[in-house]
Coordinates of C-alpha atoms in Angstrom, one line a residue:
X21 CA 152.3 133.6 155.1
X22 CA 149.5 136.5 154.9
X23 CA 150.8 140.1 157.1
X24 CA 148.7 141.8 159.7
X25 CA 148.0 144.2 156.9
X26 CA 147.1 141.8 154.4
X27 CA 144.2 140.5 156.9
X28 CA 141.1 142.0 156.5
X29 CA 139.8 144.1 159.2
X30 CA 137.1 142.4 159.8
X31 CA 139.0 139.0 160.5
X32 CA 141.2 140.8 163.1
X33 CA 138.1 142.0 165.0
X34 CA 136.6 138.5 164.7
X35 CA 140.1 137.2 166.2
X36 CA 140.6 139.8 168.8
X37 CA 136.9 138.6 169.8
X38 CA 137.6 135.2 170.0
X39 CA 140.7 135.4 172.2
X40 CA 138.9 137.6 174.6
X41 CA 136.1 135.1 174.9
X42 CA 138.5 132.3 175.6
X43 CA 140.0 134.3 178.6
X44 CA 136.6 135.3 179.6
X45 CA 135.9 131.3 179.8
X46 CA 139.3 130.4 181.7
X47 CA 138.7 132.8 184.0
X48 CA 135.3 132.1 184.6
X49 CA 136.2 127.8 185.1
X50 CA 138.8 129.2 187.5
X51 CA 136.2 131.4 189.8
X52 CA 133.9 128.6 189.5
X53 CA 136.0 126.6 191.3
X54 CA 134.9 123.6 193.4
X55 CA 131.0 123.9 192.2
X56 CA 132.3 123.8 188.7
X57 CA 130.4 120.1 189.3
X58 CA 126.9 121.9 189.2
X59 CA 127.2 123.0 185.5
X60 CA 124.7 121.7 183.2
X61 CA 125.3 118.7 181.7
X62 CA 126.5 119.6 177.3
X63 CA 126.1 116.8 174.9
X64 CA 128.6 117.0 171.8
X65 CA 126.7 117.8 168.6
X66 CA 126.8 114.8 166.4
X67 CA 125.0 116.5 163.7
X68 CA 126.0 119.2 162.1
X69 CA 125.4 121.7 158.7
X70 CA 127.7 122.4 156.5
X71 CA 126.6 125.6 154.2
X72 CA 123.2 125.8 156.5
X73 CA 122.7 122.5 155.0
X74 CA 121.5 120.2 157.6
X75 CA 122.0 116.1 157.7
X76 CA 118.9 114.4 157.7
X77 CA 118.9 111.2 159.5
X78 CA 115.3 109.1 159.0
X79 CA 115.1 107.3 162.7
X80 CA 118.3 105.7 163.0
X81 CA 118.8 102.8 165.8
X82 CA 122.0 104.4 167.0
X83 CA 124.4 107.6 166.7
X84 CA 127.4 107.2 169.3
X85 CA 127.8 110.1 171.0
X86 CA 131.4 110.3 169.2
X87 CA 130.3 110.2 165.8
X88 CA 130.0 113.2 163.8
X89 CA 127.7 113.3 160.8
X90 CA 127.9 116.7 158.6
X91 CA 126.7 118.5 155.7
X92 CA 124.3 117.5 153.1
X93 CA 124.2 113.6 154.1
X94 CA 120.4 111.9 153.9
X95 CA 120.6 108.3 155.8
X96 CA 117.9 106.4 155.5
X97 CA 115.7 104.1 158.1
X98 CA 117.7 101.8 160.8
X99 CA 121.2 102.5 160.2
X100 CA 123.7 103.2 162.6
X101 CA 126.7 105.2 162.9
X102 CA 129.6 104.4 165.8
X103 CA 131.9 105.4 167.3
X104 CA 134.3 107.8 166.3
X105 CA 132.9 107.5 162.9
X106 CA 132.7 110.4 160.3
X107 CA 130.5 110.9 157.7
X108 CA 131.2 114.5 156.0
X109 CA 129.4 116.0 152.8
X110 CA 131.1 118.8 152.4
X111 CA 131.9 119.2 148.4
X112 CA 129.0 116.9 147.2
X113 CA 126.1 114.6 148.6
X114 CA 126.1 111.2 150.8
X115 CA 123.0 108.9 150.1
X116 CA 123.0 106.0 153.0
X117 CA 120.2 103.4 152.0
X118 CA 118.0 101.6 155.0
X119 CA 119.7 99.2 157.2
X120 CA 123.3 100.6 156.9
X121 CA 126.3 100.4 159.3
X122 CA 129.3 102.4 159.7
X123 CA 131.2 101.1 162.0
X124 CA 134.0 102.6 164.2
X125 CA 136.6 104.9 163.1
X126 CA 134.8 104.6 159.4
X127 CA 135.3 107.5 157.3
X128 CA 133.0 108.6 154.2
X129 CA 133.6 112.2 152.9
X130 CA 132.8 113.9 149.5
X131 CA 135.7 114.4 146.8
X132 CA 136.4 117.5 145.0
X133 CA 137.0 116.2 141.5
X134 CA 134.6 114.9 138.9
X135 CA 133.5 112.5 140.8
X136 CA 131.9 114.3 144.8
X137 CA 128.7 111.6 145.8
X138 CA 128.6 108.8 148.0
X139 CA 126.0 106.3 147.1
X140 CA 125.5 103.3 149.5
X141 CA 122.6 101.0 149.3
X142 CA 120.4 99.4 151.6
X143 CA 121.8 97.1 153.8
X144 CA 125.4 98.1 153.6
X145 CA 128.2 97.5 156.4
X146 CA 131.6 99.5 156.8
X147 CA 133.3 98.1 159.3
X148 CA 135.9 99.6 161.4
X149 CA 138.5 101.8 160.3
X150 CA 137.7 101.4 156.2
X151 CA 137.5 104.7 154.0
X152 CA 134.9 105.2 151.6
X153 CA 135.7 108.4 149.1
X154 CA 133.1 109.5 145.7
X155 CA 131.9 106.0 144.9
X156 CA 128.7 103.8 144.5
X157 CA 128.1 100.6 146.2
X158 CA 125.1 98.8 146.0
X159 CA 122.9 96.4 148.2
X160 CA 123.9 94.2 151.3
X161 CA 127.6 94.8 150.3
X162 CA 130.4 94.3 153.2
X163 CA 133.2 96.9 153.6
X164 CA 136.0 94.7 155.4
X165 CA 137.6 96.6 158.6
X166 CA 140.7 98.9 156.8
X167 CA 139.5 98.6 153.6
X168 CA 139.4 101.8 151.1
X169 CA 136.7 102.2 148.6
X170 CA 138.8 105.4 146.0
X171 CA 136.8 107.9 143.9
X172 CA 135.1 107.0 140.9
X173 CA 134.6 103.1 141.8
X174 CA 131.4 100.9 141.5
X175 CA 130.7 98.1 143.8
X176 CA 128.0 95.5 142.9
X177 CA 125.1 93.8 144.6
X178 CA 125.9 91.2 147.3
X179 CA 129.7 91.9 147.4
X180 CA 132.0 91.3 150.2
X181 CA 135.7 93.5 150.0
X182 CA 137.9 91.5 152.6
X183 CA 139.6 93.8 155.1
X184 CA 142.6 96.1 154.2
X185 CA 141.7 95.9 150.3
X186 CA 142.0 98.8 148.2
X187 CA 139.8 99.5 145.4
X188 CA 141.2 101.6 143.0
X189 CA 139.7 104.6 141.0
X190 CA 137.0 104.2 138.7
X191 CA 137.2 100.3 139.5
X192 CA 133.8 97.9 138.9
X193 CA 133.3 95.1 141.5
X194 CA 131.2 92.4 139.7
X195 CA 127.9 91.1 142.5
X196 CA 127.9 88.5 144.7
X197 CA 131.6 88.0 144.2
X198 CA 134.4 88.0 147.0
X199 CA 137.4 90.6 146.3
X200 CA 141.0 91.0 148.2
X201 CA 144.0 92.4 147.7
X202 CA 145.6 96.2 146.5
X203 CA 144.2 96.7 144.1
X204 CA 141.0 94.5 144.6
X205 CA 141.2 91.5 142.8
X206 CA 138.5 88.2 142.1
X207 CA 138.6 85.9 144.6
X208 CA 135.6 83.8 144.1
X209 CA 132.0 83.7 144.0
X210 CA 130.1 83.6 147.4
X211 CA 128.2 80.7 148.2
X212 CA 124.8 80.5 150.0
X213 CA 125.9 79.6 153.2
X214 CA 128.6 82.9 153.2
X215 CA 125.7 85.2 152.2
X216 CA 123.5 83.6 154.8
X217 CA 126.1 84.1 157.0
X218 CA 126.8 87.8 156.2
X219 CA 123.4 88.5 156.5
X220 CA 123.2 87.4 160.3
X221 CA 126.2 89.7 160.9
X222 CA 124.6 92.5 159.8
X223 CA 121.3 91.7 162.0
X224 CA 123.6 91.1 164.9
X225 CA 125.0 94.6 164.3
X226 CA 121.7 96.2 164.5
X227 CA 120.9 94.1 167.4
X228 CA 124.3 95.6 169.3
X229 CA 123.1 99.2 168.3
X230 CA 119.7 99.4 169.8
X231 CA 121.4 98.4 173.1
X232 CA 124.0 100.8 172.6
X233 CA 121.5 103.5 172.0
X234 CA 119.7 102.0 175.7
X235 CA 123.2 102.2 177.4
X236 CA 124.3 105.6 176.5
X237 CA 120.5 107.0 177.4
X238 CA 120.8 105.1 180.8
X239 CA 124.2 106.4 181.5
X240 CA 123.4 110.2 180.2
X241 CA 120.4 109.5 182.6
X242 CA 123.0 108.4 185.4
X243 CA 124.9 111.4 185.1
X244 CA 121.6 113.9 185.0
X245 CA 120.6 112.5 188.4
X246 CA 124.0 112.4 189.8
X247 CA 124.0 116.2 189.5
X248 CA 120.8 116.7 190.7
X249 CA 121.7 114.5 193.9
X250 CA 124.5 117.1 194.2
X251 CA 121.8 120.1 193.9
X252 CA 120.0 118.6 197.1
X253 CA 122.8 117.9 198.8
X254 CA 124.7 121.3 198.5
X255 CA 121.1 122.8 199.3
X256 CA 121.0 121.0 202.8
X257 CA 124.6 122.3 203.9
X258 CA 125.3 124.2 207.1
X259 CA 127.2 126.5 205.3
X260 CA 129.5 125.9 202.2
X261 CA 131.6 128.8 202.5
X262 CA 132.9 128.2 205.9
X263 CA 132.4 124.8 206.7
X264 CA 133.4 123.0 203.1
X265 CA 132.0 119.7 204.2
X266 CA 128.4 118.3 203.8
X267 CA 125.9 116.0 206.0
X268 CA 125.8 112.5 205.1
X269 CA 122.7 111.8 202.6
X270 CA 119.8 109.8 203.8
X271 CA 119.8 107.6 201.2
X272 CA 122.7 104.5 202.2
X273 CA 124.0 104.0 198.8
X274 CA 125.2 107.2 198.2
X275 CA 128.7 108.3 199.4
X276 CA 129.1 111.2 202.0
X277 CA 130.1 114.3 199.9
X278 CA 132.8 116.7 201.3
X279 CA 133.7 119.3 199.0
X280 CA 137.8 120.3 198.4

């Protein structure tokens, strides 16, 4: 463990600075009190640069306000990213083809050996929970929910990895094929039905992300005018200070304010 005299100077300041700016913003939510309610509304950044290297994210249907994309990651048209979902590029590049989902709790990050980019295709599902480190995986390929995709491997067209499979290192996933197990093993090919059948998943999980994009507008929305209702209603107040309770709002459906 590193001394106070091994620490640079310059990190001390920058220390020093950072705890007086955290008492600066206790004290200031303590004085703010009971109209700590009237503060603007802050949206968590989703997006974010790694090295001044900023994501770029082509029109997607639907980034959950949980979901954190960062670094030098280029996603394609229509995808979506959910909730609690990370994408990081941190040590290397993620590609993300058209039409891709990552679904919630899905990590994809860089590696730091030989192997550091993520290549997905188009039309490429990760569903909940499943890990995808340095690999390549090609088009309309399914990522069961707990699966993990290890550096170095190579996942072919039209394949579906059940959930909770582990592919290992440097491992090559023949096309159109079902694979299961730790490590991934050959199950079978797919038939037509399945992949017609995989394919109407995905569209269904597109479908669920442009109304998920509608609901958390409306509900942002919701909250915007809920605070602005506040605004008008503090503003026609006898007098806050001294009387702490406020006249009933014209409008019937909203609920008579008193402040604590």
């Amino acid at each position: 463990m590193a001394t106070a005299k091994q620490i640079p100077l310059i990190a001390r300041v920058g220390q020093s600075i950072r705890e007086v700016g955290q008492a600066f913003q206790r004290t200031g939510s303590f004085l703010r009190g009971r109209y700590a309610h009237l503060d603007d509304l802050q949206r968590t950044r989703r997006v974010n640069p790694f090295l001044n290297i900023m994501p770029q994210i082509k029109g997607n249907k639907f980034l959950a306000p949980s979901a954190s994309v960062i670094g030098d990651v280029l996603m394609g048209e229509g995808c979506t990213v959910w909730y609690n979902a990370l994408v990081r590029a941190d040590r290397g590049k993620v590609l993300v083809g058209n039409n891709c989902h990552i679904m919630d709790r899905a990590l994809i990050r860089t590696g730091i050996l030989s192997v550091r980019d993520v290549r997905l295709g188009d039309n490429v599902v990760i569903e909940s929970g499943a890990t995808v480190l340095p690999c390549k995986v090609g088009n309309n390929v399914w990522v069961g929910a707990n699966a993990v995709l290890l550096e170095g491997c190579q996942v072919g067209d039209g394949t579906v990895i059940a959930p909770g499979t582990v592919v290992t290192e440097f491992q090559e996933l023949l096309p159109n094929m079902m694979y299961s197990g730790i490590a991934a093993t050959e199950s079978r090919p797919l038939t037509e039905e399945e992949r017609k059948e995989v394919a109407e998943r995905r569209h269904a999980v597109s479908g669920l992300g442009v109304q998920h994009t509608t609901h958390c507008e409306e509900a942002t929305a919701a909250i915007v005018k809920d605070k602005e209702t506040l605004r008008e209603l503090l503003a026609t107040k006898v007098d806050p200070l001294e009387a702490g309770t406020m006249r009933t709002p014209r409008d019937p459906t909203l609920p008579s304010y008193k402040l604590a």
